[in-house]
mmCIF file with all atom_site columns, C-alpha atoms in Angstrom:
data_model
loop_
_atom_site.group_PDB
_atom_site.id
_atom_site.type_symbol
_atom_site.label_atom_id
_atom_site.label_alt_id
_atom_site.label_comp_id
_atom_site.label_asym_id
_atom_site.label_entity_id
_atom_site.label_seq_id
_atom_site.pdbx_PDB_ins_code
_atom_site.Cartn_x
_atom_site.Cartn_y
_atom_site.Cartn_z
_atom_site.occupancy
_atom_site.B_iso_or_equiv
_atom_site.pdbx_formal_charge
_atom_site.auth_seq_id
_atom_site.auth_comp_id
_atom_site.auth_asym_id
_atom_site.auth_atom_id
_atom_site.pdbx_PDB_model_num
ATOM 1   C CA . MET A 1 1   ? 88.255 54.927  90.398  1.00 0.00 ? 124 MET A CA 1
ATOM 2   C CA . ASN A 1 2   ? 85.907 52.295  89.725  1.00 0.00 ? 125 ASN A CA 1
ATOM 3   C CA . LYS A 1 3   ? 83.247 54.903  90.504  1.00 0.00 ? 126 LYS A CA 1
ATOM 4   C CA . SER A 1 4   ? 84.507 57.530  87.925  1.00 0.00 ? 127 SER A CA 1
ATOM 5   C CA . ILE A 1 5   ? 84.654 55.035  84.977  1.00 0.00 ? 128 ILE A CA 1
ATOM 6   C CA . SER A 1 6   ? 81.067 53.855  86.156  1.00 0.00 ? 129 SER A CA 1
ATOM 7   C CA . ILE A 1 7   ? 79.858 57.774  86.066  1.00 0.00 ? 130 ILE A CA 1
ATOM 8   C CA . ALA A 1 8   ? 81.941 58.067  82.694  1.00 0.00 ? 131 ALA A CA 1
ATOM 9   C CA . LEU A 1 9   ? 80.506 55.062  81.287  1.00 0.00 ? 132 LEU A CA 1
ATOM 10  C CA . PHE A 1 10  ? 76.764 56.262  82.199  1.00 0.00 ? 133 PHE A CA 1
ATOM 11  C CA . LEU A 1 11  ? 77.225 59.429  80.656  1.00 0.00 ? 134 LEU A CA 1
ATOM 12  C CA . ILE A 1 12  ? 78.398 58.178  77.347  1.00 0.00 ? 135 ILE A CA 1
ATOM 13  C CA . LEU A 1 13  ? 75.315 55.925  77.306  1.00 0.00 ? 136 LEU A CA 1
ATOM 14  C CA . PHE A 1 14  ? 72.941 58.621  78.124  1.00 0.00 ? 137 PHE A CA 1
ATOM 15  C CA . CYS A 1 15  ? 74.371 61.205  75.687  1.00 0.00 ? 138 CYS A CA 1
ATOM 16  C CA . ASN A 1 16  ? 74.269 58.914  73.118  1.00 0.00 ? 139 ASN A CA 1
ATOM 17  C CA . THR A 1 17  ? 70.341 57.648  73.780  1.00 0.00 ? 140 THR A CA 1
ATOM 18  C CA . SER A 1 18  ? 69.550 60.425  70.960  1.00 0.00 ? 141 SER A CA 1
ATOM 19  C CA . GLY A 1 19  ? 71.304 57.963  68.548  1.00 0.00 ? 142 GLY A CA 1
ATOM 20  C CA . TRP A 1 20  ? 69.448 55.289  68.790  1.00 0.00 ? 143 TRP A CA 1
ATOM 21  C CA . SER A 1 21  ? 65.865 57.221  68.765  1.00 0.00 ? 144 SER A CA 1
ATOM 22  C CA . GLN A 1 22  ? 63.663 56.941  65.922  1.00 0.00 ? 145 GLN A CA 1
ATOM 23  C CA . LYS A 1 23  ? 65.167 58.423  62.694  1.00 0.00 ? 146 LYS A CA 1
ATOM 24  C CA . THR A 1 24  ? 63.413 61.240  61.323  1.00 0.00 ? 147 THR A CA 1
ATOM 25  C CA . THR A 1 25  ? 63.346 62.122  57.605  1.00 0.00 ? 148 THR A CA 1
ATOM 26  C CA . GLN A 1 26  ? 63.437 65.729  56.460  1.00 0.00 ? 149 GLN A CA 1
ATOM 27  C CA . THR A 1 27  ? 61.258 66.749  53.568  1.00 0.00 ? 150 THR A CA 1
ATOM 28  C CA . VAL A 1 28  ? 63.030 69.392  51.110  1.00 0.00 ? 151 VAL A CA 1
ATOM 29  C CA . VAL A 1 29  ? 60.069 71.709  49.836  1.00 0.00 ? 152 VAL A CA 1
ATOM 30  C CA . THR A 1 30  ? 60.991 73.687  46.538  1.00 0.00 ? 153 THR A CA 1
ATOM 31  C CA . ALA A 1 31  ? 59.089 76.067  44.804  1.00 0.00 ? 154 ALA A CA 1
ATOM 32  C CA . LYS A 1 32  ? 58.425 75.848  41.308  1.00 0.00 ? 155 LYS A CA 1
ATOM 33  C CA . ASP A 1 33  ? 58.512 79.409  39.426  1.00 0.00 ? 156 ASP A CA 1
ATOM 34  C CA . THR A 1 34  ? 54.502 79.849  38.133  1.00 0.00 ? 157 THR A CA 1
ATOM 35  C CA . VAL A 1 35  ? 55.884 81.756  35.301  1.00 0.00 ? 158 VAL A CA 1
ATOM 36  C CA . LYS A 1 36  ? 56.585 79.845  32.143  1.00 0.00 ? 159 LYS A CA 1
ATOM 37  C CA . PRO A 1 37  ? 60.329 80.286  31.308  1.00 0.00 ? 160 PRO A CA 1
ATOM 38  C CA . ILE A 1 38  ? 61.370 81.661  28.304  1.00 0.00 ? 161 ILE A CA 1
ATOM 39  C CA . ASP A 1 39  ? 64.173 80.258  25.866  1.00 0.00 ? 162 ASP A CA 1
ATOM 40  C CA . ILE A 1 40  ? 66.891 83.074  25.425  1.00 0.00 ? 163 ILE A CA 1
ATOM 41  C CA . ASP A 1 41  ? 68.803 82.673  22.346  1.00 0.00 ? 164 ASP A CA 1
ATOM 42  C CA . PRO A 1 42  ? 71.504 85.370  22.561  1.00 0.00 ? 165 PRO A CA 1
ATOM 43  C CA . LEU A 1 43  ? 72.335 84.669  18.639  1.00 0.00 ? 166 LEU A CA 1
ATOM 44  C CA . THR A 1 44  ? 68.604 86.464  17.689  1.00 0.00 ? 167 THR A CA 1
ATOM 45  C CA . PRO A 1 45  ? 69.340 89.795  17.995  1.00 0.00 ? 168 PRO A CA 1
ATOM 46  C CA . ALA A 1 46  ? 72.699 89.075  15.354  1.00 0.00 ? 169 ALA A CA 1
ATOM 47  C CA . LYS A 1 47  ? 70.948 87.302  13.135  1.00 0.00 ? 170 LYS A CA 1
ATOM 48  C CA . ALA A 1 48  ? 68.207 89.728  12.952  1.00 0.00 ? 171 ALA A CA 1
ATOM 49  C CA . ALA A 1 49  ? 70.762 92.247  12.422  1.00 0.00 ? 172 ALA A CA 1
ATOM 50  C CA . PHE A 1 50  ? 72.670 90.276  9.872   1.00 0.00 ? 173 PHE A CA 1
ATOM 51  C CA . TYR A 1 51  ? 69.362 89.787  7.886   1.00 0.00 ? 174 TYR A CA 1
ATOM 52  C CA . SER A 1 52  ? 68.472 93.301  7.877   1.00 0.00 ? 175 SER A CA 1
ATOM 53  C CA . ALA A 1 53  ? 72.234 94.068  6.411   1.00 0.00 ? 176 ALA A CA 1
ATOM 54  C CA . VAL A 1 54  ? 71.545 91.374  3.869   1.00 0.00 ? 177 VAL A CA 1
ATOM 55  C CA . ILE A 1 55  ? 68.083 92.671  2.727   1.00 0.00 ? 178 ILE A CA 1
ATOM 56  C CA . PRO A 1 56  ? 66.685 95.801  4.481   1.00 0.00 ? 179 PRO A CA 1
ATOM 57  C CA . GLY A 1 57  ? 63.214 94.985  5.939   1.00 0.00 ? 180 GLY A CA 1
ATOM 58  C CA . LEU A 1 58  ? 64.511 90.803  6.248   1.00 0.00 ? 181 LEU A CA 1
ATOM 59  C CA . GLY A 1 59  ? 65.525 91.349  9.762   1.00 0.00 ? 182 GLY A CA 1
ATOM 60  C CA . GLN A 1 60  ? 61.989 92.805  10.744  1.00 0.00 ? 183 GLN A CA 1
ATOM 61  C CA . ALA A 1 61  ? 60.305 89.913  8.778   1.00 0.00 ? 184 ALA A CA 1
ATOM 62  C CA . TYR A 1 62  ? 62.404 87.692  11.213  1.00 0.00 ? 185 TYR A CA 1
ATOM 63  C CA . ASN A 1 63  ? 61.306 89.519  14.219  1.00 0.00 ? 186 ASN A CA 1
ATOM 64  C CA . LYS A 1 64  ? 57.778 89.008  13.050  1.00 0.00 ? 187 LYS A CA 1
ATOM 65  C CA . ARG A 1 65  ? 57.276 92.831  12.751  1.00 0.00 ? 188 ARG A CA 1
ATOM 66  C CA . TYR A 1 66  ? 55.697 92.884  9.509   1.00 0.00 ? 189 TYR A CA 1
ATOM 67  C CA . TRP A 1 67  ? 54.456 96.492  9.726   1.00 0.00 ? 190 TRP A CA 1
ATOM 68  C CA . LYS A 1 68  ? 57.556 97.905  9.494   1.00 0.00 ? 191 LYS A CA 1
ATOM 69  C CA . ILE A 1 69  ? 58.558 96.462  6.297   1.00 0.00 ? 192 ILE A CA 1
ATOM 70  C CA . PRO A 1 70  ? 56.990 99.223  4.497   1.00 0.00 ? 193 PRO A CA 1
ATOM 71  C CA . LEU A 1 71  ? 58.387 101.951 6.343   1.00 0.00 ? 194 LEU A CA 1
ATOM 72  C CA . VAL A 1 72  ? 61.753 100.565 5.833   1.00 0.00 ? 195 VAL A CA 1
ATOM 73  C CA . TYR A 1 73  ? 61.268 100.591 2.020   1.00 0.00 ? 196 TYR A CA 1
ATOM 74  C CA . GLY A 1 74  ? 59.246 103.866 2.136   1.00 0.00 ? 197 GLY A CA 1
ATOM 75  C CA . ALA A 1 75  ? 62.266 105.771 3.968   1.00 0.00 ? 198 ALA A CA 1
ATOM 76  C CA . ILE A 1 76  ? 65.000 104.409 1.914   1.00 0.00 ? 199 ILE A CA 1
ATOM 77  C CA . GLY A 1 77  ? 62.962 104.524 -1.404  1.00 0.00 ? 200 GLY A CA 1
ATOM 78  C CA . THR A 1 78  ? 62.157 107.804 -0.530  1.00 0.00 ? 201 THR A CA 1
ATOM 79  C CA . SER A 1 79  ? 65.721 109.139 0.260   1.00 0.00 ? 202 SER A CA 1
ATOM 80  C CA . LEU A 1 80  ? 66.671 107.232 -3.147  1.00 0.00 ? 203 LEU A CA 1
ATOM 81  C CA . TYR A 1 81  ? 64.202 108.795 -5.064  1.00 0.00 ? 204 TYR A CA 1
ATOM 82  C CA . PHE A 1 82  ? 65.227 112.620 -4.455  1.00 0.00 ? 205 PHE A CA 1
ATOM 83  C CA . TYR A 1 83  ? 68.943 111.168 -4.757  1.00 0.00 ? 206 TYR A CA 1
ATOM 84  C CA . ILE A 1 84  ? 68.251 109.975 -8.211  1.00 0.00 ? 207 ILE A CA 1
ATOM 85  C CA . ASP A 1 85  ? 66.137 113.085 -9.218  1.00 0.00 ? 208 ASP A CA 1
ATOM 86  C CA . SER A 1 86  ? 68.742 115.500 -7.537  1.00 0.00 ? 209 SER A CA 1
ATOM 87  C CA . ASN A 1 87  ? 71.739 113.796 -9.442  1.00 0.00 ? 210 ASN A CA 1
ATOM 88  C CA . LYS A 1 88  ? 69.636 114.220 -13.034 1.00 0.00 ? 211 LYS A CA 1
ATOM 89  C CA . LYS A 1 89  ? 69.439 117.900 -12.249 1.00 0.00 ? 212 LYS A CA 1
ATOM 90  C CA . TYR A 1 90  ? 72.754 118.333 -11.128 1.00 0.00 ? 213 TYR A CA 1
ATOM 91  C CA . HIS A 1 91  ? 74.158 116.912 -14.447 1.00 0.00 ? 214 HIS A CA 1
ATOM 92  C CA . GLN A 1 92  ? 71.638 118.792 -16.504 1.00 0.00 ? 215 GLN A CA 1
ATOM 93  C CA . PHE A 1 93  ? 72.874 122.069 -14.982 1.00 0.00 ? 216 PHE A CA 1
ATOM 94  C CA . ARG A 1 94  ? 76.218 121.232 -15.156 1.00 0.00 ? 217 ARG A CA 1
ATOM 95  C CA . ASP A 1 95  ? 76.279 120.050 -18.782 1.00 0.00 ? 218 ASP A CA 1
ATOM 96  C CA . ALA A 1 96  ? 74.471 123.065 -19.652 1.00 0.00 ? 219 ALA A CA 1
ATOM 97  C CA . TYR A 1 97  ? 77.457 125.037 -17.928 1.00 0.00 ? 220 TYR A CA 1
ATOM 98  C CA . LYS A 1 98  ? 79.885 123.064 -19.385 1.00 0.00 ? 221 LYS A CA 1
ATOM 99  C CA . ARG A 1 99  ? 78.344 123.913 -23.080 1.00 0.00 ? 222 ARG A CA 1
ATOM 100 C CA . ARG A 1 100 ? 78.166 127.623 -22.171 1.00 0.00 ? 223 ARG A CA 1
ATOM 101 C CA . LEU A 1 101 ? 82.006 127.563 -21.124 1.00 0.00 ? 224 LEU A CA 1
ATOM 102 C CA . GLU A 1 102 ? 82.657 126.205 -25.117 1.00 0.00 ? 225 GLU A CA 1
ATOM 103 C CA . GLY A 1 103 ? 80.731 128.853 -26.351 1.00 0.00 ? 226 GLY A CA 1
ATOM 104 C CA . TYR A 1 104 ? 77.109 127.166 -27.359 1.00 0.00 ? 227 TYR A CA 1
ATOM 105 C CA . ASN A 1 105 ? 74.052 128.650 -25.822 1.00 0.00 ? 228 ASN A CA 1
ATOM 106 C CA . ASP A 1 106 ? 71.521 126.323 -27.086 1.00 0.00 ? 229 ASP A CA 1
ATOM 107 C CA . ASP A 1 107 ? 70.592 124.129 -24.067 1.00 0.00 ? 230 ASP A CA 1
ATOM 108 C CA . ASP A 1 108 ? 67.368 124.172 -22.080 1.00 0.00 ? 231 ASP A CA 1
ATOM 109 C CA . PHE A 1 109 ? 68.365 127.111 -19.572 1.00 0.00 ? 232 PHE A CA 1
ATOM 110 C CA . THR A 1 110 ? 68.786 129.879 -21.707 1.00 0.00 ? 233 THR A CA 1
ATOM 111 C CA . TYR A 1 111 ? 66.910 132.179 -19.261 1.00 0.00 ? 234 TYR A CA 1
ATOM 112 C CA . LEU A 1 112 ? 69.320 131.576 -16.887 1.00 0.00 ? 235 LEU A CA 1
ATOM 113 C CA . ASP A 1 113 ? 72.890 132.909 -16.729 1.00 0.00 ? 236 ASP A CA 1
ATOM 114 C CA . ASP A 1 114 ? 76.091 131.535 -15.311 1.00 0.00 ? 237 ASP A CA 1
ATOM 115 C CA . SER A 1 115 ? 76.067 132.601 -12.107 1.00 0.00 ? 238 SER A CA 1
ATOM 116 C CA . ARG A 1 116 ? 72.233 131.012 -11.753 1.00 0.00 ? 239 ARG A CA 1
ATOM 117 C CA . LEU A 1 117 ? 73.636 127.709 -13.395 1.00 0.00 ? 240 LEU A CA 1
ATOM 118 C CA . ILE A 1 118 ? 76.552 127.803 -10.617 1.00 0.00 ? 241 ILE A CA 1
ATOM 119 C CA . ALA A 1 119 ? 74.314 127.980 -8.085  1.00 0.00 ? 242 ALA A CA 1
ATOM 120 C CA . ALA A 1 120 ? 71.729 125.585 -9.241  1.00 0.00 ? 243 ALA A CA 1
ATOM 121 C CA . GLN A 1 121 ? 74.730 123.003 -9.587  1.00 0.00 ? 244 GLN A CA 1
ATOM 122 C CA . LYS A 1 122 ? 75.716 123.538 -5.952  1.00 0.00 ? 245 LYS A CA 1
ATOM 123 C CA . PHE A 1 123 ? 71.927 123.183 -4.713  1.00 0.00 ? 246 PHE A CA 1
ATOM 124 C CA . TYR A 1 124 ? 71.460 120.213 -6.530  1.00 0.00 ? 247 TYR A CA 1
ATOM 125 C CA . GLN A 1 125 ? 74.688 118.728 -5.443  1.00 0.00 ? 248 GLN A CA 1
ATOM 126 C CA . ARG A 1 126 ? 74.365 119.410 -1.856  1.00 0.00 ? 249 ARG A CA 1
ATOM 127 C CA . ASN A 1 127 ? 70.526 117.653 -1.905  1.00 0.00 ? 250 ASN A CA 1
ATOM 128 C CA . ARG A 1 128 ? 71.819 114.757 -3.460  1.00 0.00 ? 251 ARG A CA 1
ATOM 129 C CA . ASP A 1 129 ? 74.675 114.361 -1.106  1.00 0.00 ? 252 ASP A CA 1
ATOM 130 C CA . TYR A 1 130 ? 72.111 114.736 1.626   1.00 0.00 ? 253 TYR A CA 1
ATOM 131 C CA . SER A 1 131 ? 70.120 112.302 0.091   1.00 0.00 ? 254 SER A CA 1
ATOM 132 C CA . THR A 1 132 ? 72.921 109.717 0.056   1.00 0.00 ? 255 THR A CA 1
ATOM 133 C CA . LEU A 1 133 ? 73.245 110.567 3.906   1.00 0.00 ? 256 LEU A CA 1
ATOM 134 C CA . PHE A 1 134 ? 69.441 109.842 4.451   1.00 0.00 ? 257 PHE A CA 1
ATOM 135 C CA . ILE A 1 135 ? 70.243 106.554 2.355   1.00 0.00 ? 258 ILE A CA 1
ATOM 136 C CA . VAL A 1 136 ? 72.981 105.612 4.259   1.00 0.00 ? 259 VAL A CA 1
ATOM 137 C CA . GLY A 1 137 ? 71.241 107.199 7.544   1.00 0.00 ? 260 GLY A CA 1
ATOM 138 C CA . PHE A 1 138 ? 68.320 104.631 7.376   1.00 0.00 ? 261 PHE A CA 1
ATOM 139 C CA . TYR A 1 139 ? 69.530 101.903 6.251   1.00 0.00 ? 262 TYR A CA 1
ATOM 140 C CA . VAL A 1 140 ? 71.775 101.629 9.379   1.00 0.00 ? 263 VAL A CA 1
ATOM 141 C CA . LEU A 1 141 ? 68.537 102.747 11.311  1.00 0.00 ? 264 LEU A CA 1
ATOM 142 C CA . ASN A 1 142 ? 66.881 99.264  9.429   1.00 0.00 ? 265 ASN A CA 1
ATOM 143 C CA . ILE A 1 143 ? 69.494 97.093  10.968  1.00 0.00 ? 266 ILE A CA 1
ATOM 144 C CA . ILE A 1 144 ? 69.410 98.641  14.594  1.00 0.00 ? 267 ILE A CA 1
ATOM 145 C CA . ASP A 1 145 ? 66.109 98.531  14.785  1.00 0.00 ? 268 ASP A CA 1
ATOM 146 C CA . ALA A 1 146 ? 65.927 94.777  13.671  1.00 0.00 ? 269 ALA A CA 1
ATOM 147 C CA . ASN A 1 147 ? 68.661 94.212  16.572  1.00 0.00 ? 270 ASN A CA 1
ATOM 148 C CA . VAL A 1 148 ? 67.031 96.199  19.236  1.00 0.00 ? 271 VAL A CA 1
ATOM 149 C CA . ASP A 1 149 ? 63.697 94.966  18.493  1.00 0.00 ? 272 ASP A CA 1
ATOM 150 C CA . ALA A 1 150 ? 64.738 90.841  18.607  1.00 0.00 ? 273 ALA A CA 1
ATOM 151 C CA . ALA A 1 151 ? 66.915 91.541  21.993  1.00 0.00 ? 274 ALA A CA 1
ATOM 152 C CA . LEU A 1 152 ? 63.717 93.192  23.520  1.00 0.00 ? 275 LEU A CA 1
ATOM 153 C CA . LYS A 1 153 ? 61.122 90.383  22.309  1.00 0.00 ? 276 LYS A CA 1
ATOM 154 C CA . GLN A 1 154 ? 63.280 87.952  24.668  1.00 0.00 ? 277 GLN A CA 1
ATOM 155 C CA . PHE A 1 155 ? 62.755 90.695  27.495  1.00 0.00 ? 278 PHE A CA 1
ATOM 156 C CA . ASN A 1 156 ? 59.913 89.220  30.020  1.00 0.00 ? 279 ASN A CA 1
ATOM 157 C CA . VAL A 1 157 ? 57.165 91.891  30.560  1.00 0.00 ? 280 VAL A CA 1
ATOM 158 C CA . ASP A 1 158 ? 54.167 90.270  32.479  1.00 0.00 ? 281 ASP A CA 1
ATOM 159 C CA . GLU A 1 159 ? 51.599 92.098  34.581  1.00 0.00 ? 282 GLU A CA 1
ATOM 160 C CA . ARG A 1 160 ? 53.564 91.690  37.763  1.00 0.00 ? 283 ARG A CA 1
ATOM 161 C CA . LEU A 1 161 ? 55.935 94.638  36.925  1.00 0.00 ? 284 LEU A CA 1
ATOM 162 C CA . SER A 1 162 ? 54.170 97.792  35.736  1.00 0.00 ? 285 SER A CA 1
ATOM 163 C CA . ILE A 1 163 ? 54.004 101.435 35.589  1.00 0.00 ? 286 ILE A CA 1
ATOM 164 C CA . ARG A 1 164 ? 50.218 103.238 35.564  1.00 0.00 ? 287 ARG A CA 1
ATOM 165 C CA . PRO A 1 165 ? 48.978 106.637 35.705  1.00 0.00 ? 288 PRO A CA 1
ATOM 166 C CA . THR A 1 166 ? 47.334 107.086 38.613  1.00 0.00 ? 289 THR A CA 1
ATOM 167 C CA . LEU A 1 167 ? 44.502 109.901 39.960  1.00 0.00 ? 290 LEU A CA 1
ATOM 168 C CA . TYR A 1 168 ? 43.906 110.649 43.390  1.00 0.00 ? 291 TYR A CA 1
ATOM 169 C CA . GLN A 1 169 ? 42.147 113.076 45.304  1.00 0.00 ? 292 GLN A CA 1
ATOM 170 C CA . ASN A 1 170 ? 43.893 115.543 47.798  1.00 0.00 ? 293 ASN A CA 1
ATOM 171 C CA . ASN A 1 171 ? 42.536 115.607 51.191  1.00 0.00 ? 294 ASN A CA 1
ATOM 172 C CA . LEU A 1 172 ? 43.332 119.099 52.131  1.00 0.00 ? 295 LEU A CA 1
ATOM 173 C CA . ASN A 1 173 ? 41.396 120.850 49.185  1.00 0.00 ? 296 ASN A CA 1
ATOM 174 C CA . TYR A 1 174 ? 40.132 118.085 47.458  1.00 0.00 ? 297 TYR A CA 1
ATOM 175 C CA . LYS A 1 175 ? 41.430 118.555 44.011  1.00 0.00 ? 298 LYS A CA 1
ATOM 176 C CA . THR A 1 176 ? 42.502 115.760 41.780  1.00 0.00 ? 299 THR A CA 1
ATOM 177 C CA . ASN A 1 177 ? 46.052 115.161 41.951  1.00 0.00 ? 300 ASN A CA 1
ATOM 178 C CA . ILE A 1 178 ? 48.073 113.170 39.146  1.00 0.00 ? 301 ILE A CA 1
ATOM 179 C CA . GLY A 1 179 ? 50.525 110.673 40.002  1.00 0.00 ? 302 GLY A CA 1
ATOM 180 C CA . VAL A 1 180 ? 52.586 107.175 38.362  1.00 0.00 ? 303 VAL A CA 1
ATOM 181 C CA . SER A 1 181 ? 52.775 104.400 40.593  1.00 0.00 ? 304 SER A CA 1
ATOM 182 C CA . LEU A 1 182 ? 55.490 101.616 40.045  1.00 0.00 ? 305 LEU A CA 1
ATOM 183 C CA . THR A 1 183 ? 54.322 98.346  40.908  1.00 0.00 ? 306 THR A CA 1
ATOM 184 C CA . TYR A 1 184 ? 56.075 94.957  41.242  1.00 0.00 ? 307 TYR A CA 1
ATOM 185 C CA . ASP A 1 185 ? 54.510 91.971  42.638  1.00 0.00 ? 308 ASP A CA 1
ATOM 186 C CA . PHE A 1 186 ? 56.519 88.978  44.026  1.00 0.00 ? 309 PHE A CA 1
#
């Protein structure tokens, strides 16, 4: 028994000698990202949309896309001009037709009969309604453009991700082929 205790004690001491050996330190290597981080503000698209809703073009100014402001005002202004013009002409033809129904025949449209006055009213009324839809459509498009532009402004696009058209020569018939290459470098 004395022999088995001495063997067990020898194995315990022999197996634990690595615990008495020299201590090693582990160095942790961390890789730093070389791409500069972009601070993402989730409220930026909402702010741009709100500014564009309050004053058309203000969201584009907030996004620093100043060249879009004349486009916004040009689209809304042109639609507004056609609305005002069509509304004025609609009221002229409508008033002339009402005066004809009352028995007066001294309006500016004496060369037109009653059916032409009604047709002109319908024509300008339809154009006025379309102009209203265009005004509302361009106003909403202004808000959507400001929102999307602010959201895409935070999107990180660098040279590591690219799509480029390429021209390469076919080895069989030596004709030039066109292709697109999608590149992503790590």
